[in-house]
Short mmCIF file of C-alpha atoms and ligand atoms in Angstrom, two decimals:
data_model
loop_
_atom_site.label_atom_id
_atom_site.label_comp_id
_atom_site.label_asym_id
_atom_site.label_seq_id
_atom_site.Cartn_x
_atom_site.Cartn_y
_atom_site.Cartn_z
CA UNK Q 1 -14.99 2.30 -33.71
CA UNK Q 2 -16.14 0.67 -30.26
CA UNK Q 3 -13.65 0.90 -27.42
CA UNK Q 4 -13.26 1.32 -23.68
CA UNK Q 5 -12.05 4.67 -22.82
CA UNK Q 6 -10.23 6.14 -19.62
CA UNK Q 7 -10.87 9.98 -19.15
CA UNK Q 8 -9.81 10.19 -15.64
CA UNK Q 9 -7.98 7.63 -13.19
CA UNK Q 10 -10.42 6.02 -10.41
CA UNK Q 11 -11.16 3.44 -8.82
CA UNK Q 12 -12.07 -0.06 -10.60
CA UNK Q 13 -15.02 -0.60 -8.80
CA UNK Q 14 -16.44 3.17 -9.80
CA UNK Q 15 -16.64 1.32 -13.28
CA UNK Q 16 -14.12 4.21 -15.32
CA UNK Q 17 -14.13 2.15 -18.78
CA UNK Q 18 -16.65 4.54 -20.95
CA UNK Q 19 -17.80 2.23 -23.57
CA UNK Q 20 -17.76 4.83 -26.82
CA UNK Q 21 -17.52 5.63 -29.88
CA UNK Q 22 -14.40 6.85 -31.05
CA UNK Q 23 -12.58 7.33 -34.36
CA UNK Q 24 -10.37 4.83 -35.47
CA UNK Q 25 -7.00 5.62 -35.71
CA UNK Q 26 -5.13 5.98 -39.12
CA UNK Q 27 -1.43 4.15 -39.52
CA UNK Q 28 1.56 6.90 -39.61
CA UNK Q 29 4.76 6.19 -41.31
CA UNK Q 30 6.01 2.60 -40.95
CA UNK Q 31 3.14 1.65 -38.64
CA UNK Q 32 0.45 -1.08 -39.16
CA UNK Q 33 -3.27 -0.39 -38.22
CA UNK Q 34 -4.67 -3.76 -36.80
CA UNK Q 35 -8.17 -4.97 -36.57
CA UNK Q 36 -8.04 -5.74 -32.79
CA UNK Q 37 -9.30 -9.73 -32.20
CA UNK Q 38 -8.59 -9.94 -28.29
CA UNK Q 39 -6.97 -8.13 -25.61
CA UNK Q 40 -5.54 -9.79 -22.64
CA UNK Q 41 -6.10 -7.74 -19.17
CA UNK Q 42 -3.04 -7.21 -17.36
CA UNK Q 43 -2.29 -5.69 -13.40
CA UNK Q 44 -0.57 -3.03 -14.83
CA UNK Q 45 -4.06 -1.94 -16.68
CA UNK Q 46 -5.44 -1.50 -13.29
CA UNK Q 47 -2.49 0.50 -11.82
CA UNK Q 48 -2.97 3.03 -14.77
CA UNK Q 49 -6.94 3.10 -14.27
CA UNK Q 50 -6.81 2.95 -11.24
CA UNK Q 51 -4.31 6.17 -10.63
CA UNK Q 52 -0.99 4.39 -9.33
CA UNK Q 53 0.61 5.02 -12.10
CA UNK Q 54 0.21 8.37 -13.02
CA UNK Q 55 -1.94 9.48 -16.39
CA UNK Q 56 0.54 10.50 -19.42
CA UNK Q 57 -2.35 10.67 -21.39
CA UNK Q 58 -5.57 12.72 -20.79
CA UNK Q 59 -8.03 10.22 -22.00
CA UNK Q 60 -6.95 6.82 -23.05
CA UNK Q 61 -8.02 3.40 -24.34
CA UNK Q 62 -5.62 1.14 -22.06
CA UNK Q 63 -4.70 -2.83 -23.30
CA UNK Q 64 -1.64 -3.68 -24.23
CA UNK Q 65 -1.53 -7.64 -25.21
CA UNK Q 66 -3.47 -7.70 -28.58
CA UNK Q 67 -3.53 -9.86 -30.93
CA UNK Q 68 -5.11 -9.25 -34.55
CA UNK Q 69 -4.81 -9.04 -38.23
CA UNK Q 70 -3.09 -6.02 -39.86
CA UNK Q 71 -6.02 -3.90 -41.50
CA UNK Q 72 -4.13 -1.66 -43.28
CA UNK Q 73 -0.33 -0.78 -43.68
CA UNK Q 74 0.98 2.80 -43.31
CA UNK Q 75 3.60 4.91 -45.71
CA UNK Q 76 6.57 2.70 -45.85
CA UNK Q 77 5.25 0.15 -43.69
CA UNK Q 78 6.44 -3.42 -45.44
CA UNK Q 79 7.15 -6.08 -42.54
CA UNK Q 80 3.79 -7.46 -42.54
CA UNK Q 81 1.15 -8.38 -45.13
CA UNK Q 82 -2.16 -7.38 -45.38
CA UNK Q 83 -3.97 -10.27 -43.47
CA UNK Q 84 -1.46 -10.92 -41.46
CA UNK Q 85 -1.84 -12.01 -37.70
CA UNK Q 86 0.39 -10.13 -35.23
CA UNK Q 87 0.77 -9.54 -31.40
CA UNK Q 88 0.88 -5.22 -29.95
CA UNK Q 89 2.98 -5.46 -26.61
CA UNK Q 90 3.57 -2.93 -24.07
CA UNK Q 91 6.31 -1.76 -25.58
CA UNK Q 92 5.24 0.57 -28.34
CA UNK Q 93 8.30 2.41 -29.25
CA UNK Q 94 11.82 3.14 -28.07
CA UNK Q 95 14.11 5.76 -29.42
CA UNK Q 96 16.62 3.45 -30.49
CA UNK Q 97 19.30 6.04 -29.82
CA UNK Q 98 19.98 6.96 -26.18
CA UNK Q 99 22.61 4.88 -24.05
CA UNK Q 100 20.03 2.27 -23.50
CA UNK Q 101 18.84 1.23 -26.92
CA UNK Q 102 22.91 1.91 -27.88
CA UNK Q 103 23.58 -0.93 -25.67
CA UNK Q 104 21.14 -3.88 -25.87
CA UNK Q 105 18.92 -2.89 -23.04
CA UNK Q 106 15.92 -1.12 -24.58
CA UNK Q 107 13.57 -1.91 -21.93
CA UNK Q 108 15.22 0.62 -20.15
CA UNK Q 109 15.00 3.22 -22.39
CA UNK Q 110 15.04 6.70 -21.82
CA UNK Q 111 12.00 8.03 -24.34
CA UNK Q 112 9.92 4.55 -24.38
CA UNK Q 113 6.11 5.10 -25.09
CA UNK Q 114 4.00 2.32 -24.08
CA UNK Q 115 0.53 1.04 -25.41
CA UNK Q 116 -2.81 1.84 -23.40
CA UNK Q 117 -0.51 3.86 -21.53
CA UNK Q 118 1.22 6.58 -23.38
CA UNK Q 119 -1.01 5.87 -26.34
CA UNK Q 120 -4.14 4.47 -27.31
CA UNK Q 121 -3.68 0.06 -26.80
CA UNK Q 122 -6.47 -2.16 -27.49
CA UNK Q 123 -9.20 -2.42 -25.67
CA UNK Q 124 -11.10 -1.33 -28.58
CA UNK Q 125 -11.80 -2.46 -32.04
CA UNK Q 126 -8.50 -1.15 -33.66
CA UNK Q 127 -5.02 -0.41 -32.95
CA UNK Q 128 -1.65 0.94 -34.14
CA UNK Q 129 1.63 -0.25 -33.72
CA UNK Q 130 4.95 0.68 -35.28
CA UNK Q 131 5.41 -2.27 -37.36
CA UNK Q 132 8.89 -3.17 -35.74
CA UNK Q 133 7.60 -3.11 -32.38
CA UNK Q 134 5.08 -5.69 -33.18
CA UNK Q 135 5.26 -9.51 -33.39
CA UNK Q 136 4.27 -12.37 -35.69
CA UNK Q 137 1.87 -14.77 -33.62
CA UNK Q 138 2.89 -18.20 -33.52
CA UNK Q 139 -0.09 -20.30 -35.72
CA UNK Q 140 -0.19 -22.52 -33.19
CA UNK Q 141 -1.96 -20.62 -30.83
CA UNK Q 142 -5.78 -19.68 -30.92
CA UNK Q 143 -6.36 -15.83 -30.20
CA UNK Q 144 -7.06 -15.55 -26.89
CA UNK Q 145 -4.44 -18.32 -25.50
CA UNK Q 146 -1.93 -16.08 -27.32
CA UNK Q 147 -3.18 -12.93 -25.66
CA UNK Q 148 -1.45 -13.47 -22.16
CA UNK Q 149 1.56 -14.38 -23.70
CA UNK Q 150 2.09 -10.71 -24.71
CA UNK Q 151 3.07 -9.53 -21.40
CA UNK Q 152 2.19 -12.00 -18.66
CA UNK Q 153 3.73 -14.48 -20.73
CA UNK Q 154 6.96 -11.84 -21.70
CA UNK Q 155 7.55 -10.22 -18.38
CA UNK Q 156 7.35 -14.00 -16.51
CA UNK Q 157 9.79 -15.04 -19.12
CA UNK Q 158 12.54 -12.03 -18.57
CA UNK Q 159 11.73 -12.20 -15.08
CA UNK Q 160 12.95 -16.34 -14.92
CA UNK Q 161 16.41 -14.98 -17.49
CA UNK Q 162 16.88 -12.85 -14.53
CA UNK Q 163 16.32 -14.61 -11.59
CA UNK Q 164 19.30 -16.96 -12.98
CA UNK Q 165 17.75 -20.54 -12.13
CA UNK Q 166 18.99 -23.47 -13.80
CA UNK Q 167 18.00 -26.94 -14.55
CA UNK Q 168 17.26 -28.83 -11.00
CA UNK Q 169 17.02 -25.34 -8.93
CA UNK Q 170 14.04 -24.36 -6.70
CA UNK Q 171 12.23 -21.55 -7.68
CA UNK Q 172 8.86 -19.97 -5.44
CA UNK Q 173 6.63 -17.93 -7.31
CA UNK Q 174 4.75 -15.29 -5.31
CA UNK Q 175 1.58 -14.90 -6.36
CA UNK Q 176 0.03 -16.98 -8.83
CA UNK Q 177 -1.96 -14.96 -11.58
CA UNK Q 178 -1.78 -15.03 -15.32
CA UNK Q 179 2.52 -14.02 -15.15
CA UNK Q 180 3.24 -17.31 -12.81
CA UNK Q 181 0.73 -19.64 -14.21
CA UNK Q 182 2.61 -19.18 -18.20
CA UNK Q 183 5.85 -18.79 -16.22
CA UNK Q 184 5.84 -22.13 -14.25
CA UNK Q 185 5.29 -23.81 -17.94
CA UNK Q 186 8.69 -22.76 -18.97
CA UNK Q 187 10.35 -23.37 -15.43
CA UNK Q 188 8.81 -27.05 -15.41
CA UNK Q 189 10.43 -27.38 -19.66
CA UNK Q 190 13.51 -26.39 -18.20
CA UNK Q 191 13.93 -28.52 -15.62
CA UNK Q 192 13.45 -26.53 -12.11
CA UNK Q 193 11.42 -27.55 -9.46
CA UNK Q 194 8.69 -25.14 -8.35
CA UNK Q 195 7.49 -23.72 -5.53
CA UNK Q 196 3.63 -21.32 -5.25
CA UNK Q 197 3.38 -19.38 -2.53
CA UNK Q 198 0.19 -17.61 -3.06
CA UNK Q 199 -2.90 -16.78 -1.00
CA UNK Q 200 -6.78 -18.74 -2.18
CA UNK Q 201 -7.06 -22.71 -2.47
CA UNK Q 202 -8.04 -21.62 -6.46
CA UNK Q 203 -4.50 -20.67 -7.24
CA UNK Q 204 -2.73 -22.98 -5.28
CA UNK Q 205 -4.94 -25.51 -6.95
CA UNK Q 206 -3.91 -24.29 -10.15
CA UNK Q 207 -0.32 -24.10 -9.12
CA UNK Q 208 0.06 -27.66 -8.20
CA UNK Q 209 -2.11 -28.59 -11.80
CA UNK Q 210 0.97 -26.90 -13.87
CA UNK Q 211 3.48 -29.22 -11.89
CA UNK Q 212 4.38 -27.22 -8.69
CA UNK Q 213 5.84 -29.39 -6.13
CA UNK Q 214 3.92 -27.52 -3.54
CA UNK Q 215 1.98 -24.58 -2.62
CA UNK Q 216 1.10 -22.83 0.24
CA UNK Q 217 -0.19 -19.48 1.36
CA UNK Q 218 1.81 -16.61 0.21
CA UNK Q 219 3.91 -15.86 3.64
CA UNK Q 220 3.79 -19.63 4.38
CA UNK Q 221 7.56 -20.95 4.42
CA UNK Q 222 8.20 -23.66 1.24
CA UNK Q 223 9.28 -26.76 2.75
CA UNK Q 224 13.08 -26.46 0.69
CA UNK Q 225 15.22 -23.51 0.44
CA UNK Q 226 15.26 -21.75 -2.99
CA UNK Q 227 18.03 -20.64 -5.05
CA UNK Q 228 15.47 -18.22 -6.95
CA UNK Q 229 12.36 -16.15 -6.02
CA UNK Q 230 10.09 -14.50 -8.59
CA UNK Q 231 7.29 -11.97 -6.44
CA UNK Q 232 4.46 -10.93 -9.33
CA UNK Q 233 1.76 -9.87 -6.41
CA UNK Q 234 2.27 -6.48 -6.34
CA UNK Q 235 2.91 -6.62 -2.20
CA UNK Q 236 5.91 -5.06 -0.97
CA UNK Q 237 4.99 -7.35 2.51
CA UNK Q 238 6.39 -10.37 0.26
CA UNK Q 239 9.69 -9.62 0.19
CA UNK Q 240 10.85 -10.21 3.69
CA UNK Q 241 9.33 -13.55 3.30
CA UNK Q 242 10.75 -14.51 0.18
CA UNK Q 243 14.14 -13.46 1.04
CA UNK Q 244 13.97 -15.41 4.32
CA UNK Q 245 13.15 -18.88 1.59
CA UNK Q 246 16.40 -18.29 -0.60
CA UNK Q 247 19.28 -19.74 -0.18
CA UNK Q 248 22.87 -18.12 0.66
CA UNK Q 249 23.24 -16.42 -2.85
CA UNK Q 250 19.73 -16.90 -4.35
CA UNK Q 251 18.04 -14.15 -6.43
CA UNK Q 252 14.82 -12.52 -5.36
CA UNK Q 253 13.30 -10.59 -8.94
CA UNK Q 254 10.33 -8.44 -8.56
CA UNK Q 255 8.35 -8.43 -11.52
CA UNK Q 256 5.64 -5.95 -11.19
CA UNK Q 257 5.41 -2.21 -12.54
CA UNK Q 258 4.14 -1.33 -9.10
CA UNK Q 259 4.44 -2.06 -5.61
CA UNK Q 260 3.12 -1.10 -2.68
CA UNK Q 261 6.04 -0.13 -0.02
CA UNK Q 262 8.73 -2.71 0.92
CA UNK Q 263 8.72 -2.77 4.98
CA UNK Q 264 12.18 -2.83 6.87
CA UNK Q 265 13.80 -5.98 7.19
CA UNK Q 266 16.82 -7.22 9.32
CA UNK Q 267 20.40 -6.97 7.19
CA UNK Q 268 20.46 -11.02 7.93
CA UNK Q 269 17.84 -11.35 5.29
CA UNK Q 270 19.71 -9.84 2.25
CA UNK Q 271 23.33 -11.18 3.41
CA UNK Q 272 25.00 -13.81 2.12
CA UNK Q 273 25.29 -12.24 -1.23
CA UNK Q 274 21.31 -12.77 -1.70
CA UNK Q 275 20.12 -10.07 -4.42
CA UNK Q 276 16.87 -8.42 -4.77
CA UNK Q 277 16.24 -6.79 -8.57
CA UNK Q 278 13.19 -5.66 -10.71
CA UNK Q 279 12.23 -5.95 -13.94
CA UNK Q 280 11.10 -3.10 -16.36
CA UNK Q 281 9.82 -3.95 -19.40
CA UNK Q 282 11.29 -6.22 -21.82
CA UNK Q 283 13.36 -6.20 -25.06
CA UNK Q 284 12.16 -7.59 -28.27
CA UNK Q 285 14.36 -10.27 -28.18
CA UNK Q 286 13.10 -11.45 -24.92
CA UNK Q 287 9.75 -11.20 -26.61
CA UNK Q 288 10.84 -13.02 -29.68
CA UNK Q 289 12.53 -15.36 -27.27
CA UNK Q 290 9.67 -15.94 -25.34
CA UNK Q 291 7.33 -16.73 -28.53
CA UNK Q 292 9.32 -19.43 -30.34
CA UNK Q 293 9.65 -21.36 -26.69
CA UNK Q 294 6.33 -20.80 -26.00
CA UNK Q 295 5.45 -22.17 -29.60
CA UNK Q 296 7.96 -25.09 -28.53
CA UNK Q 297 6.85 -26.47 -25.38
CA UNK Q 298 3.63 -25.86 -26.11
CA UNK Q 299 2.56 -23.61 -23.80
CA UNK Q 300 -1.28 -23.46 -22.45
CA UNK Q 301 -2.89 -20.34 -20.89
CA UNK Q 302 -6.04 -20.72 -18.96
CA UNK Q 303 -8.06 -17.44 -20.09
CA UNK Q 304 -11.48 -16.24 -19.44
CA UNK Q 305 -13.31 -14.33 -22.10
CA UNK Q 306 -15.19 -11.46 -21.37
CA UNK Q 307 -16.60 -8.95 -24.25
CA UNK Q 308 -15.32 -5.67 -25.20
CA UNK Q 309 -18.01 -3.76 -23.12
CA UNK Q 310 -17.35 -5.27 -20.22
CA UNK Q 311 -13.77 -4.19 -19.38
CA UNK Q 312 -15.00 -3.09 -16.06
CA UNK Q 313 -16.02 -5.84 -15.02
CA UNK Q 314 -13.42 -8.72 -16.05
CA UNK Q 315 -10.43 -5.64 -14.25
CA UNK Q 316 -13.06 -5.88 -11.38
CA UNK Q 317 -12.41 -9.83 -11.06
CA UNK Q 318 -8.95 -9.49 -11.47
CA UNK Q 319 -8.68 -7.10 -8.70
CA UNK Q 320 -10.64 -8.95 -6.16
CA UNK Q 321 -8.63 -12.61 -7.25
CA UNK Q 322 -11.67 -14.24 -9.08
CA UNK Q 323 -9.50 -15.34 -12.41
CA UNK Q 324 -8.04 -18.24 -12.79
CA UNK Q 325 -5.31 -17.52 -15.12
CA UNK Q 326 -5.87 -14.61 -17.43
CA UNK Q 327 -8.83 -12.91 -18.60
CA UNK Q 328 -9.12 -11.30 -22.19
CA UNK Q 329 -11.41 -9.25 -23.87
CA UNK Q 330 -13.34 -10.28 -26.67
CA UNK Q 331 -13.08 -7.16 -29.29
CA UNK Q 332 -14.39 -8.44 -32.20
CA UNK Q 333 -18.38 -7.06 -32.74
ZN1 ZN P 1 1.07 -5.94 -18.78
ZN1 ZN P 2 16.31 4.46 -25.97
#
């Protein structure tokens, strides 16, 4: 099979992605092999290529928000039909056993493995997935609005459940990528007003399109204080700022997988009971959450395709801030 392969981290704009041929993968024991349709592109895929997380795998076919049709079913494997359209996250496996998985919280588990990461994910014509680890697609959504929904769409969605906000509260987004622009859809269905802080006129335009009440640049004070902040830019300079715009008790949540370093700030930022917290990876409720609300409200994604062989290229514009929304790879040849 086609797919875009990793052998060593570098940087994006070195062009890493080796367009091969590999073989395709077989299904194990309760997995499903899927014919890969689309793969969203996420920031975390250009952490990993890029080196900032470090490699777990020698060489690796990254993507992690595929959607496709189950090819073939491994031993034992009986969730899904033959046919059947279904969404690979990032989270491939857990062990289901340690104090985590014991207790509800298996995002945080101690023996996860993670897809384009750990193991092969789907930039690439086919992919596994244990079949409990993977999720029926909505029908209402076309391939490659559904893509970004896998983890943009997921990790915004546990990142909102934790930054607490209720109907009527103000919530600032920092950054405004593919996370924040599926993310404000199900902050404006529930009711809270929103906030984009977020540098380029492109996604503040695209910010105040989705319903935000106003957006500015991302150090820029919002004109309200907030009882919630959500910082998806993976800039550690944002959270002195975005503590300074919550209110007495209001929730700062960090939602990336990386960050570059926090500077110092002055204790008066964080007291009054203000909180900072990340987020790591979600549960499969949260996804399964996320999916049937999604389904509900409807939400849109703005996506731009790009094909298979040009990986480098579509992680190139995401780095330098030329997508609006998400992009996603077009695997099918
Ligand atoms: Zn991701
Ligand atoms: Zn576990």
């Amino acid at each position: 099979m086609k797919a875009c392969v990793l052998r060593a981290p570098a940087p994006i704009d070195t062009n890493p992605l080796e367009y091969s041929d590999v073989p395709e993968p077989q299904p194990g024991p309760a997995e499903v092999l899927v014919r890969v349709r689309v793969c969203g592109v996420c920031r975390t895929d250009l952490h990993l290529i890029e080196g900032e997380l470090p490699p777990r795998k020698s060489s690796v076919i990254p993507g992690h928000q595929i959607v496709g049709v189950v090819e073939k079913l491994g031993e034992g494997a009986t969730r899904f039909r033959v046919g059947a359209r279904v969404g690979i996250p990032w989270l491939h496996s857990t062990d289901q056993t340690c104090e985590f998985c014991r207790t509800g919280k298996e995002n945080l588990c101690d023996n996860p493995t993670f897809t384009g990461y750990t193991l092969d994910g789907g930039y690439a014509e086919y992919a596994l997935a244990p079949e409990k680890f993977a999720y029926p697609i909505p029908d209402s959504f076309e391939d490659a609005q559904a893509a970004p929904l896998l983890c943009a769409g997921i990790i915004g969605f546990r990142s909102l459940r934790l930054s607490e906000i209720q109907n009527g509260g103000r919530l600032a987004f920092y950054g405004f990528g593919a996370a924040a622009h599926v993310a404000i859809q199900v902050a404006r269905y529930w009711g809270v007003e929103v906030y984009a802080c977020t540098r380029g006129a492109k996604h503040q335009q695209l910010a105040l399109q989705l319903g935000a009440v106003w957006a500015g640049e991302a150090t820029a004070a919002p004109p309200a204080k907030l009882d919630a902040a959500i910082v998806f830019a993976p800039a550690g300079e944002l959270v002195p700022p975005a503590l300074k715009a919550l209110k007495k008790g209001g929730v700062l949540v960090l939602g990336g997988i990386h960050m570059s370093p926090i500077p110092s700030f002055d204790y008066d930022l964080l007291y009054h009971e203000r909180m900072i917290r990340s987020v790591a990876n979600n549960t499969r409720e949260d996804g399964q959450d996320f999916l049937r609300i999604a389904a509900e409200i409807p939400i849109r994604t703005r996506v731009t395709l790009f094909p298979l062989h040009e990986a480098n290229r579509a992680l190139n514009d995401l780095k330098s801030d030329r997508i609006s929304g998400a992009a996603v790879l077009d695997c099918r040849s």
